[in-house]
Tab-separated table of C-alpha atoms and ligand atoms in Angstrom:
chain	number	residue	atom	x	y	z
A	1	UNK	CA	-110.902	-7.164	77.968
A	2	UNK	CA	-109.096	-6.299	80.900
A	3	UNK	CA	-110.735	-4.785	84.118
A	4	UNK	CA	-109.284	-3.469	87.157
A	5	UNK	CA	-111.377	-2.054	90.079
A	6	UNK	CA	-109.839	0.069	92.216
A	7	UNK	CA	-110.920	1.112	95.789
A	8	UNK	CA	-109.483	4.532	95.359
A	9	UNK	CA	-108.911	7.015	92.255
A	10	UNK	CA	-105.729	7.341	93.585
A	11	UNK	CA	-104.981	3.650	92.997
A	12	UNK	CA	-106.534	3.537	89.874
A	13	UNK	CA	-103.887	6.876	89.203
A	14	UNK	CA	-101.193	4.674	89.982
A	15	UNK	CA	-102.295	1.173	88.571
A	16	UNK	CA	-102.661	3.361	84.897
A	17	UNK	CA	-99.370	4.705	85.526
A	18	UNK	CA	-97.754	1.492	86.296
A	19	UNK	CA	-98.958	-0.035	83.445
A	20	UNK	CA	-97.776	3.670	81.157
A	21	UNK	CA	-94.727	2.673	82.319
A	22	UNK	CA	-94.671	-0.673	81.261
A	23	UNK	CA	-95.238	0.686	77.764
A	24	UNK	CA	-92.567	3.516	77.726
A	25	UNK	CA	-90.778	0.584	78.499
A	26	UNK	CA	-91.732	-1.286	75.246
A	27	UNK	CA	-90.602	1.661	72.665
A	28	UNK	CA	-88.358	4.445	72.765
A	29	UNK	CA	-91.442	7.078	72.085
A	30	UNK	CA	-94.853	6.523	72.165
A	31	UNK	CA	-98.107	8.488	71.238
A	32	UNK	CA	-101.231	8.873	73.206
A	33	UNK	CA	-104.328	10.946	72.757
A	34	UNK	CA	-105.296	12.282	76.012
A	35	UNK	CA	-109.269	11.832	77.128
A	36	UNK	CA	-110.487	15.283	78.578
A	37	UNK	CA	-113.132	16.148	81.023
A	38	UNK	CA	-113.068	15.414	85.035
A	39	UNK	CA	-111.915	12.552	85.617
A	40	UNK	CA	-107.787	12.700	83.739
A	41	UNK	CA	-107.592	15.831	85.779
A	42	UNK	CA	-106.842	13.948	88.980
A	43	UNK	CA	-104.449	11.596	86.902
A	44	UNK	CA	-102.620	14.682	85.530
A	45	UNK	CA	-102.358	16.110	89.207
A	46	UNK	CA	-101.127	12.585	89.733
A	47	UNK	CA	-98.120	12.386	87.365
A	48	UNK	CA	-97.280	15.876	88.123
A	49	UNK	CA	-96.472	15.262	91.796
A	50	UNK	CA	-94.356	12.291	91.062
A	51	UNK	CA	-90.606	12.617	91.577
A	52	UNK	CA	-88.582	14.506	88.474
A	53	UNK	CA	-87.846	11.425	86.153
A	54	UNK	CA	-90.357	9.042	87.772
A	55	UNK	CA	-91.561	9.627	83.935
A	56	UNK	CA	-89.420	10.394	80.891
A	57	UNK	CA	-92.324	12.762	79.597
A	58	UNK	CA	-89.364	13.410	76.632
A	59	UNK	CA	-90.803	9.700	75.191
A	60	UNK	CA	-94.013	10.859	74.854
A	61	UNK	CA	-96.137	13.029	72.192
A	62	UNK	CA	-99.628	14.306	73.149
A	63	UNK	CA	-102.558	14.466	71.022
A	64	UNK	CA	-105.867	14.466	71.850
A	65	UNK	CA	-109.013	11.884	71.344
A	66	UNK	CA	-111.381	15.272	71.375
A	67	UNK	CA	-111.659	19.059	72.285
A	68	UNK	CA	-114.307	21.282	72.995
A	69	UNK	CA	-114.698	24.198	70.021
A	70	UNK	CA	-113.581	26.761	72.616
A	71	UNK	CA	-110.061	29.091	72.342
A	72	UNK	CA	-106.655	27.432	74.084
A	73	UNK	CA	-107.447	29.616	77.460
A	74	UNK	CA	-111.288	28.723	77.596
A	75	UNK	CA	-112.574	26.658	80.959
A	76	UNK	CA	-114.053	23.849	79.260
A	77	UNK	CA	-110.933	23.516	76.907
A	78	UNK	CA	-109.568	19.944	77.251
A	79	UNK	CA	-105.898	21.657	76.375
A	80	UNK	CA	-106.167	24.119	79.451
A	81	UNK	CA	-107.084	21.507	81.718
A	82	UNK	CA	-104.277	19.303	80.337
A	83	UNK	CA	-101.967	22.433	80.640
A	84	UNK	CA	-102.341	23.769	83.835
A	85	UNK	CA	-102.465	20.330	85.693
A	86	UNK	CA	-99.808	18.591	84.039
A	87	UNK	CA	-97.814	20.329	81.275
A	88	UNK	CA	-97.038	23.721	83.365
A	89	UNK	CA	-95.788	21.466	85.804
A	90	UNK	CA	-93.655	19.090	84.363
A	91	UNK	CA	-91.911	21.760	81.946
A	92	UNK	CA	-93.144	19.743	78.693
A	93	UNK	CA	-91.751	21.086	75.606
A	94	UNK	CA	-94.479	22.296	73.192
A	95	UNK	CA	-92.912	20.432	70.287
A	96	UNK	CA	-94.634	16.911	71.360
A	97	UNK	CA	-98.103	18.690	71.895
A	98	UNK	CA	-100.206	18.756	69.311
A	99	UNK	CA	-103.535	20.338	70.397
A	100	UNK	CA	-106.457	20.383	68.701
A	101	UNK	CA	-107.371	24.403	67.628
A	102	UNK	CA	-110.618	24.738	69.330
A	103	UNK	CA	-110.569	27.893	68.159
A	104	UNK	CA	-111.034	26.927	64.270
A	105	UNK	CA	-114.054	26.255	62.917
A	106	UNK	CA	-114.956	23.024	63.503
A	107	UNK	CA	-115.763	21.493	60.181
A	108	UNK	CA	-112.610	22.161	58.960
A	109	UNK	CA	-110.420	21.503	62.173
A	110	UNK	CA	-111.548	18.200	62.417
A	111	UNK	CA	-110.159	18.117	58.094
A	112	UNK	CA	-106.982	20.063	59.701
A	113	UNK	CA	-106.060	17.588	62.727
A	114	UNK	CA	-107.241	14.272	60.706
A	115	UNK	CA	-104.567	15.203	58.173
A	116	UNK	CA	-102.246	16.240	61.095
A	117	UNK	CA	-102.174	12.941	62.626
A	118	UNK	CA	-101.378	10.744	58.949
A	119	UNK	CA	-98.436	12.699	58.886
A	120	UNK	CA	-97.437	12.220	62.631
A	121	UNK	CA	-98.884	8.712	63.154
A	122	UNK	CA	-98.064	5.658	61.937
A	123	UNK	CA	-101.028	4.324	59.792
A	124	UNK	CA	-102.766	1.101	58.472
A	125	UNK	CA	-104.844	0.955	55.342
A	126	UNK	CA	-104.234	5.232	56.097
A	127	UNK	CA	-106.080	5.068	59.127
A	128	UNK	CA	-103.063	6.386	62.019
A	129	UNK	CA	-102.766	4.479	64.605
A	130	UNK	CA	-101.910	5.730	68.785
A	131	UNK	CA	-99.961	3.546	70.512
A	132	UNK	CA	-102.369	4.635	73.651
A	133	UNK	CA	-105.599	6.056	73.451
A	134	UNK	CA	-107.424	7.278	76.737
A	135	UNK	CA	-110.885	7.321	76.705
A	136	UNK	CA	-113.777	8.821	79.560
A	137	UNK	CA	-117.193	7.641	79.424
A	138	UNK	CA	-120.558	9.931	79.486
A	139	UNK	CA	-123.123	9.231	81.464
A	140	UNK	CA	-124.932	9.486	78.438
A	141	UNK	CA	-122.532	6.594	77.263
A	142	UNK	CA	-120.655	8.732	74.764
A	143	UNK	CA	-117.243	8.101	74.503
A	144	UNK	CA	-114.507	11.044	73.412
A	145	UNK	CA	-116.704	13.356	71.932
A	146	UNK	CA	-118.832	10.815	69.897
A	147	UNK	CA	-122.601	10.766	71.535
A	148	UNK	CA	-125.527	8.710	71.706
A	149	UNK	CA	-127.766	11.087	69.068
A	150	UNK	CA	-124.823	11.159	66.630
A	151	UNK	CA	-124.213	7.459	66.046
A	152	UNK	CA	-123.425	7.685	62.688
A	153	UNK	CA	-120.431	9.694	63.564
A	154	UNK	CA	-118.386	6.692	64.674
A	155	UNK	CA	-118.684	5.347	61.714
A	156	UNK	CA	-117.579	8.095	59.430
A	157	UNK	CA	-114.972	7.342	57.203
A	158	UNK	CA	-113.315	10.577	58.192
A	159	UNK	CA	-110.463	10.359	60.794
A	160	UNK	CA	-111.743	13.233	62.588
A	161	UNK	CA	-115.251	14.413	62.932
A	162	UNK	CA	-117.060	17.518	64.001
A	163	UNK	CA	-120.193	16.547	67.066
A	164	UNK	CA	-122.489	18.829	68.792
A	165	UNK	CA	-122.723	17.617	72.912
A	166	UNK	CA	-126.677	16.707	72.905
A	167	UNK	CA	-127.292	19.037	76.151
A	168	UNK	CA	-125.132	22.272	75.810
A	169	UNK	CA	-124.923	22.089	72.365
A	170	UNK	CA	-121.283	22.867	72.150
A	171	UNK	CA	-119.568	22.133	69.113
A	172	UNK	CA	-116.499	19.915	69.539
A	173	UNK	CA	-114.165	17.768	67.253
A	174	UNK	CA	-113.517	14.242	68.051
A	175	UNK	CA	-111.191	11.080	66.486
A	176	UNK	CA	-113.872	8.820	64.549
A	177	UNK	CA	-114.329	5.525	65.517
A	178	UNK	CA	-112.142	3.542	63.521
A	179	UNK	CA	-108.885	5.569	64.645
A	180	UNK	CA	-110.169	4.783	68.065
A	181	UNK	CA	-110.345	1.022	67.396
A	182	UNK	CA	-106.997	0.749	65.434
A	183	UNK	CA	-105.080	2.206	68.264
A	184	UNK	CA	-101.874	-0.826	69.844
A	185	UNK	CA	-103.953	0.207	73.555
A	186	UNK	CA	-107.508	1.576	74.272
A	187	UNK	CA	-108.031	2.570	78.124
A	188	UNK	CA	-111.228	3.655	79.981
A	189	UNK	CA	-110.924	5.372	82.924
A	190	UNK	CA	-114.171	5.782	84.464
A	191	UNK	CA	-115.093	7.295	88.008
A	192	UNK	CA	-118.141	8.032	89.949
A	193	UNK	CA	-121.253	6.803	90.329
A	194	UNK	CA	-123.333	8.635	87.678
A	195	UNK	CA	-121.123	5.839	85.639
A	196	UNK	CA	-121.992	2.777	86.840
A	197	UNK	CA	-125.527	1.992	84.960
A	198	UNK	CA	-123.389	2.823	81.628
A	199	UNK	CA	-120.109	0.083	82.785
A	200	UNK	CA	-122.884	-2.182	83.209
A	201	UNK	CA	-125.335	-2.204	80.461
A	202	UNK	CA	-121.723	-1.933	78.370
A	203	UNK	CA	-119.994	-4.729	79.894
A	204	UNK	CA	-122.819	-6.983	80.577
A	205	UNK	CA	-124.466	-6.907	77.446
A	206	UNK	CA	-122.076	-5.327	74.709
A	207	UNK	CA	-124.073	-6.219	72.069
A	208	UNK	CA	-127.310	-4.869	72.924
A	209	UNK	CA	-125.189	-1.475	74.274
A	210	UNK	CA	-123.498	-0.811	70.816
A	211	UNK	CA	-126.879	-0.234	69.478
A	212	UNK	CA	-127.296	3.057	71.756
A	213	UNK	CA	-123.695	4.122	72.792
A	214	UNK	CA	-120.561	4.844	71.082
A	215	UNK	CA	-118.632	3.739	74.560
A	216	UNK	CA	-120.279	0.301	73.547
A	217	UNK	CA	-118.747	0.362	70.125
A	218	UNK	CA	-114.908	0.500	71.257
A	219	UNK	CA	-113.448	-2.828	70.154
A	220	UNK	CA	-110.160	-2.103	69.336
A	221	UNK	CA	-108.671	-4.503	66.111
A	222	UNK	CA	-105.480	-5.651	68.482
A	223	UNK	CA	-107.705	-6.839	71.614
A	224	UNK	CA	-105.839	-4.570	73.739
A	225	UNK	CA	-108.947	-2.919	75.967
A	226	UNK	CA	-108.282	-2.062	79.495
A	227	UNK	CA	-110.721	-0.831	81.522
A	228	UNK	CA	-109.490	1.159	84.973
A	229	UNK	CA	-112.882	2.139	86.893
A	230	UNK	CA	-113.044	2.667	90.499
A	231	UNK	CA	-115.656	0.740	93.009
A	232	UNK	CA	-118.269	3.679	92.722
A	233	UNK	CA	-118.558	3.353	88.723
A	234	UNK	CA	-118.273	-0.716	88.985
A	235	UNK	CA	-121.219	-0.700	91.922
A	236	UNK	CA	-123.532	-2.049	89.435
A	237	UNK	CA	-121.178	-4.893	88.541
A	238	UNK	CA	-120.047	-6.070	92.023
A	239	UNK	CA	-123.547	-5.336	93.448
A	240	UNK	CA	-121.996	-3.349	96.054
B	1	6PG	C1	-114.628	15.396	77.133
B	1	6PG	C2	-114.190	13.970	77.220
B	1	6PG	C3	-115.367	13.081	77.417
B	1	6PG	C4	-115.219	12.574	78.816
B	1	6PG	C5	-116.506	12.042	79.349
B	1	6PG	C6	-116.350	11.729	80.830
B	1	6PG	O1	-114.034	16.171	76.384
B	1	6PG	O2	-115.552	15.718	77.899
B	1	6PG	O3	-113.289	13.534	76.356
B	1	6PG	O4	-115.508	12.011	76.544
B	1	6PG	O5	-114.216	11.570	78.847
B	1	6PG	O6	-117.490	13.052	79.164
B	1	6PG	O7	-116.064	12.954	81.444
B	1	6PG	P1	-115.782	13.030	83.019
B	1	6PG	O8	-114.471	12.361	83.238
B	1	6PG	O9	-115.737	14.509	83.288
B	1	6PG	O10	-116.905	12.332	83.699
């Protein structure tokens, strides 16, 4: 495991982007499923106000690790938020998005996408594999859109699986478990301190945290785990 703490999002914004570079560097194209929610928005503002070509955005194709069962244009779509902070911005060609259709019924987007990414992924043992996935964590400790009361979700053998958030009860589609842990990279980023008893109780004591949260339960097969959190969400950690 690798964990940076950074004083400032906007540090952690540029450490993560440092080390994105370092893997566009690696392979002509890579693959990432984007994490949605709060805290990528201020990432996405990030790499849109960097200098044209600071990022070849042609070497990259986005997917995502969950969406909310909500049209394109809703406000709690991941897609919107990913399209109006980063992709109006940077021009990106809608041939390397592939969105999840929160509009579909859920049950049988999650069949839709999951067959979607075997034939755009590479796979293993046909389970695809991202070369970067990009996860959040709840305070809740869910992870993409895999929660606490759902637990046996991670585990499906499905590559994509329909959840229900515990609180709103919105319906939302989310990459299982296993495509999470066969991804090349897995990255948290994780901000605020309505995180830091979750970073904790995860990092401290993994084993006793997998039991209750699906963030606890991301082990990816090729040891490459990276954790970016700022000071506020590692306050529990550093005892500051
Ligand atoms: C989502 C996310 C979800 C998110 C966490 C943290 O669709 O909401 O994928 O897993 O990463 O809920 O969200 P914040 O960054 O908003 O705290």
């Amino acid at each position: 495991m690798n964990l940076q703490i950074y004083s400032t999002i906007d540090n952690l914004n540029s450490s993560f982007t440092a080390w994105l570079k370092e893997r566009l560097a690696e392979k002509e194209e890579i693959t990432i499923a984007l994490s949605g929610g709060s805290t990528p928005q201020s990432l996405f503002d990030y790499w849109a106000s960097l200098p044209e070509g600071a990022i070849d955005w042609r070497q990259i194709r986005f997917f995502w690790g969950d969406e909310r069962c909500v049209p394109p244009d809703h406000p709690e779509s991941n897609y919107r938020m990913t399209r109006e902070h980063l992709f109006d911005k940077i021009g990106m060609s809608q041939d390397k998005i592939f969105r999840i259709f929160g509009e579909n019924e859920p049950a049988e987007e999650a069949q839709r996408y999951g067959k979607l990414l075997q034939q755009e992924l590479a796979s293993r043992n046909g389970v695809p594999m991202f070369d970067i996935v990009m996860l959040g964590i709840g305070d809740d400790g869910h992870t993409a859109s895999l929660f606490p009361h759902q637990m046996e979700l991670w585990e499906s053998k499905a590559i994509c699986v329909p959840t229900t958030h515990p609180v709103s009860g919105r319906q939302r589609v989310s990459l299982s478990g296993k495509v999470i842990n066969a991804a090349r990279n897995v990255v948290f980023l994780v901000t605020g301190t309505n995180k830091a008893e979750k970073v904790k109780e995860i990092i401290g004591n993994p084993e006793e945290a997998a039991t209750k949260y699906p963030a606890a339960r991301v082990q990816p097969e090729s040891g490459n785990l990276f954790w970016f959190i700022d000071k506020q969400a590692a306050r529990e950690l550093t005892g500051s």
